[in-house]
PDB file of N, CA, C and O in Angstrom:
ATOM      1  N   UNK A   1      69.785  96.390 103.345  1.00 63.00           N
ATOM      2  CA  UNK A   1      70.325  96.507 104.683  1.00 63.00           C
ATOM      3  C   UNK A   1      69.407  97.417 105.504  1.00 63.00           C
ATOM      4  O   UNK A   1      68.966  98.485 105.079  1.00 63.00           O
ATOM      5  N   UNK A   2      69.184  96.966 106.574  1.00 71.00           N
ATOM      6  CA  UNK A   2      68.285  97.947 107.499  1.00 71.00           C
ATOM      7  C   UNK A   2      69.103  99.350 107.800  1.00 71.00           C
ATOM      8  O   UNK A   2      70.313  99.570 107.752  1.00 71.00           O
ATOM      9  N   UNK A   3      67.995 100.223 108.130  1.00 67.00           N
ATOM     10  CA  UNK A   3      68.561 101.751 108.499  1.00 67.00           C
ATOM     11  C   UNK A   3      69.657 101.648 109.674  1.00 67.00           C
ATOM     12  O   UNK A   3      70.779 102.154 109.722  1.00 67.00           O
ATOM     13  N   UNK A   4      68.903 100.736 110.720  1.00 76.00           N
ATOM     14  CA  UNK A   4      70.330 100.598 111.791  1.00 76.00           C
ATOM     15  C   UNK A   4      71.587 100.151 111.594  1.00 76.00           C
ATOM     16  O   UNK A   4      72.547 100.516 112.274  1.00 76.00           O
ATOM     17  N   UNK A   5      71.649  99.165 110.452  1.00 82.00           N
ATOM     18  CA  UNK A   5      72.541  98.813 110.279  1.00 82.00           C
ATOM     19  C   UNK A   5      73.542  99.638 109.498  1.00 82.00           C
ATOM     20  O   UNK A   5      74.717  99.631 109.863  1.00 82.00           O
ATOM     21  N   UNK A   6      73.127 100.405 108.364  1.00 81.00           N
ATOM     22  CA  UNK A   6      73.587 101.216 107.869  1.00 81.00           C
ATOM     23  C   UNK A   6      74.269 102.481 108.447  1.00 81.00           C
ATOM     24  O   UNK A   6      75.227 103.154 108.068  1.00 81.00           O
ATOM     25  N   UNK A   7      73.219 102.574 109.761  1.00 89.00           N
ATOM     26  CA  UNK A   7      73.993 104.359 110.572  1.00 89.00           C
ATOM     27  C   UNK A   7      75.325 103.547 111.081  1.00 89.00           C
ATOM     28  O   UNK A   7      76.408 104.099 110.885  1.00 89.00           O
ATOM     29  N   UNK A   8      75.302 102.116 111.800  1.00 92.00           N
ATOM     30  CA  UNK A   8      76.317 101.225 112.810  1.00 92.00           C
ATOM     31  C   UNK A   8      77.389 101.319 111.555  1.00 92.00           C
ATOM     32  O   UNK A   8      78.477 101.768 111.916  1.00 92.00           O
ATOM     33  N   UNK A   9      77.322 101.071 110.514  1.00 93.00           N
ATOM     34  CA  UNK A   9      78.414 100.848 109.433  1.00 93.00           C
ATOM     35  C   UNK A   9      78.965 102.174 109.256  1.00 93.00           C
ATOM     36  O   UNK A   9      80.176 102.350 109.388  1.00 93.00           O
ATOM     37  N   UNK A  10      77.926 103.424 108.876  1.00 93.00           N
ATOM     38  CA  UNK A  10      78.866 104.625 108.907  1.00 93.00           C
ATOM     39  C   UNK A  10      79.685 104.857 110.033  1.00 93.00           C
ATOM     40  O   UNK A  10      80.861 105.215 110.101  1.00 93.00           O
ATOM     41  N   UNK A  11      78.710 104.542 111.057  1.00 95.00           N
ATOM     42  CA  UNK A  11      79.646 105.487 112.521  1.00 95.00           C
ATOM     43  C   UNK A  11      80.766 104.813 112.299  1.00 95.00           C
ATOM     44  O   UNK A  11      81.785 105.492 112.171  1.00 95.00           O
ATOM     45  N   UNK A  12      80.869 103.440 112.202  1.00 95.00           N
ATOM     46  CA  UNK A  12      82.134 102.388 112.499  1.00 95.00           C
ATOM     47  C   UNK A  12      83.789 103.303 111.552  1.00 95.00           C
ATOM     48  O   UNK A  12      84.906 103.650 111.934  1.00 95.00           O
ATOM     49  N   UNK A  13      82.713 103.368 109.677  1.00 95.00           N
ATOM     50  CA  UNK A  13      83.681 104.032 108.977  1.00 95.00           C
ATOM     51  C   UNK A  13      84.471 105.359 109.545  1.00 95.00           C
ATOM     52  O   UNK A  13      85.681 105.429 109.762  1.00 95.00           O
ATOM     53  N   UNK A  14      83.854 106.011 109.662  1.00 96.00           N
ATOM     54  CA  UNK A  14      83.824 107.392 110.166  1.00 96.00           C
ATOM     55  C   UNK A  14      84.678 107.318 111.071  1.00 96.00           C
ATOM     56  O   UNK A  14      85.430 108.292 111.117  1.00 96.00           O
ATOM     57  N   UNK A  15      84.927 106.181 112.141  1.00 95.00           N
ATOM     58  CA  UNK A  15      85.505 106.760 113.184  1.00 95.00           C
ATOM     59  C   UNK A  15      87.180 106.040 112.649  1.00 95.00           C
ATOM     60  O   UNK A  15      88.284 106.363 113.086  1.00 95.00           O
ATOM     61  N   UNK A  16      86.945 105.287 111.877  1.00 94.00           N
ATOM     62  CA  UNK A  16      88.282 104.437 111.322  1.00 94.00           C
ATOM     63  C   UNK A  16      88.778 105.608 110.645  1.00 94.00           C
ATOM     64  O   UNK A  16      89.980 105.832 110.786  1.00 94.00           O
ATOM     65  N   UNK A  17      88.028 106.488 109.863  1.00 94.00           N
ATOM     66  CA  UNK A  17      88.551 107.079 109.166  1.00 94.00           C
ATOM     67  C   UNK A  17      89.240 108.172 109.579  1.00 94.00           C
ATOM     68  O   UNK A  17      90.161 108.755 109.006  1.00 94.00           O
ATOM     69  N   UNK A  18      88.655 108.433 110.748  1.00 90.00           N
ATOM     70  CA  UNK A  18      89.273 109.550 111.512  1.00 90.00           C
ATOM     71  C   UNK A  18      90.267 108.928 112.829  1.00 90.00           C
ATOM     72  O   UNK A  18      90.283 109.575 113.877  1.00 90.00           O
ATOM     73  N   UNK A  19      90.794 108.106 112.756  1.00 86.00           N
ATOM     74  CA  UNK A  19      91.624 107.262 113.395  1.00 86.00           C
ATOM     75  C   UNK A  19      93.137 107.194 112.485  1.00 86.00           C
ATOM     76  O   UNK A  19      94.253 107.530 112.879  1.00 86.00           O
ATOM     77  N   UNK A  20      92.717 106.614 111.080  1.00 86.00           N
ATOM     78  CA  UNK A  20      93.966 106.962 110.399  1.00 86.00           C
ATOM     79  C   UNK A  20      94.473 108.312 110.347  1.00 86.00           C
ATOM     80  O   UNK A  20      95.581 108.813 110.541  1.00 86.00           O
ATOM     81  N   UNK A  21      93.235 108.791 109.998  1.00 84.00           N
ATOM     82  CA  UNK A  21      94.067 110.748 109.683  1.00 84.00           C
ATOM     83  C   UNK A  21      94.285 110.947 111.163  1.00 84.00           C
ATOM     84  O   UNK A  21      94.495 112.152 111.027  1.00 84.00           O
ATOM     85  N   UNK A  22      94.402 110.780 112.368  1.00 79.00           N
ATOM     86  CA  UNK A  22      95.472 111.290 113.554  1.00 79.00           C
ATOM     87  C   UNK A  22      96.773 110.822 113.688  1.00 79.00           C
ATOM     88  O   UNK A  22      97.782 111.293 114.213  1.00 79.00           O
ATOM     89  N   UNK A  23      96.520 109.760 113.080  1.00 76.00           N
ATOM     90  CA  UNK A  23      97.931 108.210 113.131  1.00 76.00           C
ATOM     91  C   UNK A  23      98.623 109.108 111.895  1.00 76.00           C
ATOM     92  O   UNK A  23      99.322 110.121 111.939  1.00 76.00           O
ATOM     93  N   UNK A  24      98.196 108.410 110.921  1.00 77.00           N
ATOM     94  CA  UNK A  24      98.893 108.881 109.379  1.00 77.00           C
ATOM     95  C   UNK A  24      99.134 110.527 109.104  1.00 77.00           C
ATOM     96  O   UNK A  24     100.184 110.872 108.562  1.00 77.00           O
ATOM     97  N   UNK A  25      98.487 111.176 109.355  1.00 78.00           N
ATOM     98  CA  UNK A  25      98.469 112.626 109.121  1.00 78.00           C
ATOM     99  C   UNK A  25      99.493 113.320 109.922  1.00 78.00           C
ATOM    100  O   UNK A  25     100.628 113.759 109.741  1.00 78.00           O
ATOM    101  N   UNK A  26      98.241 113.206 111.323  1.00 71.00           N
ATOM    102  CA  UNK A  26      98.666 114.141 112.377  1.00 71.00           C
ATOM    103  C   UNK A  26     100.021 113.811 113.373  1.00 71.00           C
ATOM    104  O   UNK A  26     100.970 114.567 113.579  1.00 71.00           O
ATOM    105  N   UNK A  27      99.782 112.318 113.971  1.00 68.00           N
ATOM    106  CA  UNK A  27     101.095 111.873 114.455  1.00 68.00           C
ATOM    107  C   UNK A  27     102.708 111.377 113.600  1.00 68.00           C
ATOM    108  O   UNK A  27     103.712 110.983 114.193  1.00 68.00           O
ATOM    109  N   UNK A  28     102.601 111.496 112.511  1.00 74.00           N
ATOM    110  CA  UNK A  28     103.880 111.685 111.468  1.00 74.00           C
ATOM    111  C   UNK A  28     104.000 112.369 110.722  1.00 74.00           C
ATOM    112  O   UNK A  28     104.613 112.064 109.699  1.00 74.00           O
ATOM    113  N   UNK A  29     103.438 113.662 110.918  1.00 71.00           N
ATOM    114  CA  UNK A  29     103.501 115.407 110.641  1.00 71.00           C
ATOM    115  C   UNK A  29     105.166 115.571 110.305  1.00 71.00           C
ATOM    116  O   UNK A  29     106.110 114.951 110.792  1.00 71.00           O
ATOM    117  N   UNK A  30     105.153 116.485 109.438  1.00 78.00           N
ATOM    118  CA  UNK A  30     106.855 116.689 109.619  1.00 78.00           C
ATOM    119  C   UNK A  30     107.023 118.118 110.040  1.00 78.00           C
ATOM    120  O   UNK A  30     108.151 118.610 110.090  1.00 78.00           O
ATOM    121  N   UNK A  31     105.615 119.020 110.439  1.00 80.00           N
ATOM    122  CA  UNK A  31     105.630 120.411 111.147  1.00 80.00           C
ATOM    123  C   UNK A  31     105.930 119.559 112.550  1.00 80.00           C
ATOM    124  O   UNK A  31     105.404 118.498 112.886  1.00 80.00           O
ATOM    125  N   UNK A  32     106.909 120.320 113.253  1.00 79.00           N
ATOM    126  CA  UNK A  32     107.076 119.843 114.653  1.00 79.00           C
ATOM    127  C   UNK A  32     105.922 120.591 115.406  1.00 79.00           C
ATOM    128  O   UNK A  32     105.379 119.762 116.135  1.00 79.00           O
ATOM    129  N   UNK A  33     105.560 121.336 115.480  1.00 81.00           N
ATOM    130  CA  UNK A  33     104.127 121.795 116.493  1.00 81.00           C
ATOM    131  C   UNK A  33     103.016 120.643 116.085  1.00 81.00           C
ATOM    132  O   UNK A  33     102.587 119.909 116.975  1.00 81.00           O
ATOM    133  N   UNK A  34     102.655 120.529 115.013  1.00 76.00           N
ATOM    134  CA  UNK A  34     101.391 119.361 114.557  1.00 76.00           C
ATOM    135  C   UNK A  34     102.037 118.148 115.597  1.00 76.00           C
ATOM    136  O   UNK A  34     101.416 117.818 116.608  1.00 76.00           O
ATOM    137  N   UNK A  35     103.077 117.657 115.307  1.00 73.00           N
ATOM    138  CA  UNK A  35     103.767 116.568 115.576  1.00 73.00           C
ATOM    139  C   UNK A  35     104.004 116.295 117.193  1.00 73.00           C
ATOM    140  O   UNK A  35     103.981 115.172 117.695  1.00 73.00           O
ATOM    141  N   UNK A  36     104.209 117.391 117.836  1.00 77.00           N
ATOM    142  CA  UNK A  36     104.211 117.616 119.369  1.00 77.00           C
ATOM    143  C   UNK A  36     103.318 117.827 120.157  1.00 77.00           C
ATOM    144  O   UNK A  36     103.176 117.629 121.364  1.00 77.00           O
ATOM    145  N   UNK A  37     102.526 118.384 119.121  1.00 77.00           N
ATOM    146  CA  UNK A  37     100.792 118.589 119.719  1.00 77.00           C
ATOM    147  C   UNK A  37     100.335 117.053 120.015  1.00 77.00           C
ATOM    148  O   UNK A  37      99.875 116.622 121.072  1.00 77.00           O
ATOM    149  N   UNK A  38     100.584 116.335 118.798  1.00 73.00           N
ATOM    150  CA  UNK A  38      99.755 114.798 118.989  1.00 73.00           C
ATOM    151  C   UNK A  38     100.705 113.676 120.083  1.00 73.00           C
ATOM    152  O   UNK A  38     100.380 112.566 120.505  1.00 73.00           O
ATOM    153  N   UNK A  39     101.883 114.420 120.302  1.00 74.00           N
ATOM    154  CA  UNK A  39     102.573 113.535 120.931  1.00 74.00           C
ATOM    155  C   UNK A  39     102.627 113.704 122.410  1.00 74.00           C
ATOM    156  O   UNK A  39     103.291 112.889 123.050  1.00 74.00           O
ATOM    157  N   UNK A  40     102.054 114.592 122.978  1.00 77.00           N
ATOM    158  CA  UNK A  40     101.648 114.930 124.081  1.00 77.00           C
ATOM    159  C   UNK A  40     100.022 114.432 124.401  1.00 77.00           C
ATOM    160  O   UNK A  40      99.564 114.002 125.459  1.00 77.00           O
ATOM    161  N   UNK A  41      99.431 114.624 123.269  1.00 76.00           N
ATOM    162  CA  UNK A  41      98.102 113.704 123.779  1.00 76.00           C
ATOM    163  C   UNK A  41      98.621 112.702 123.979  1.00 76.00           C
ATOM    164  O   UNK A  41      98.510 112.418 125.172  1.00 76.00           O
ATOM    165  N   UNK A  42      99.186 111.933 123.399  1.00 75.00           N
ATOM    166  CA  UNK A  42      98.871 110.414 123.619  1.00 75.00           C
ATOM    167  C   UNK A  42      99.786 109.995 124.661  1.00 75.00           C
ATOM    168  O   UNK A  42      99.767 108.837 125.080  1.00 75.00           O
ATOM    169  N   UNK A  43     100.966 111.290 125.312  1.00 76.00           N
ATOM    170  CA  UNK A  43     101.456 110.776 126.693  1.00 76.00           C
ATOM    171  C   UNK A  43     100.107 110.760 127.655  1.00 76.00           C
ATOM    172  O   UNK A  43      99.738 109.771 128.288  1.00 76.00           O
ATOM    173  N   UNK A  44      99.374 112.180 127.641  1.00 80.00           N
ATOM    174  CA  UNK A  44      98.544 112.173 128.480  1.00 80.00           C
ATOM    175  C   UNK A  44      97.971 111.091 128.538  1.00 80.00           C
ATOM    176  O   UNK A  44      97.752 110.471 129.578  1.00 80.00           O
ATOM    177  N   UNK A  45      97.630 110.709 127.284  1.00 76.00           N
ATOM    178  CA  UNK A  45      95.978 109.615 127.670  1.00 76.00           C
ATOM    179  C   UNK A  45      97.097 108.190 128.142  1.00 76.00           C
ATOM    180  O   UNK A  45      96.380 107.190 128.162  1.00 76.00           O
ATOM    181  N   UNK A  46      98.130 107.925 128.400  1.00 77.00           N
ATOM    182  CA  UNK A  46      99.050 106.841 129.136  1.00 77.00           C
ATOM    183  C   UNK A  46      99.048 105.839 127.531  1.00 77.00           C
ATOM    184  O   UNK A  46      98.981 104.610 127.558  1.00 77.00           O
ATOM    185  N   UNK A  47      99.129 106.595 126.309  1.00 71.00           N
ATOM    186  CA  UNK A  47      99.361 105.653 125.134  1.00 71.00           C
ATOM    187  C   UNK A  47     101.088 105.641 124.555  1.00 71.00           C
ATOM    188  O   UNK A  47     101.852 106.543 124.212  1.00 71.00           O
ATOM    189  N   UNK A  48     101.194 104.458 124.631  1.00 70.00           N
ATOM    190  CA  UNK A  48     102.901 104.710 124.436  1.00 70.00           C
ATOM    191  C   UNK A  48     103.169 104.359 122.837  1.00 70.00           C
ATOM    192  O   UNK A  48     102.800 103.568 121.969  1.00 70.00           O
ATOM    193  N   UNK A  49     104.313 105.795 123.090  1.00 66.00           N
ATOM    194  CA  UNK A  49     104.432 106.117 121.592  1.00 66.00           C
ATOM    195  C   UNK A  49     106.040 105.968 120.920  1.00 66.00           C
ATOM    196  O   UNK A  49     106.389 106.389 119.818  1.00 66.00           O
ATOM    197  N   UNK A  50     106.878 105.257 121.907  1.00 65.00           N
ATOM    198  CA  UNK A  50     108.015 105.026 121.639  1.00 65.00           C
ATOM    199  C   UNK A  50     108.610 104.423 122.850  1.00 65.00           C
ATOM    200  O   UNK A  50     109.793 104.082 122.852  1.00 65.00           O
TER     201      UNK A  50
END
């Protein structure tokens, strides 16, 4: 596999991976501050979360 292709495949992983751990982790926290923290970003950014 070429070098470009290889950095395009990490970044891709990397960012999936850090996509679940906000979803899975951070937004179904059972600390309510973790849990309120992420639930206020995603009012801000206009992402609906219920």
């Amino acid at each position: 596999m070429p070098a470009g292709k290889v950095g395009r495949l990490a970044q891709s992983l990397m960012a999936m991976a850090l996509g679940i751990f906000i979803v899975g982790v951070v937004g179904f926290s059972h600390i309510d501050v973790v849990h309120n923290a992420a639930h206020d970003v995603r009012h801000s950014n206009a992402f609906p979360c219920h």
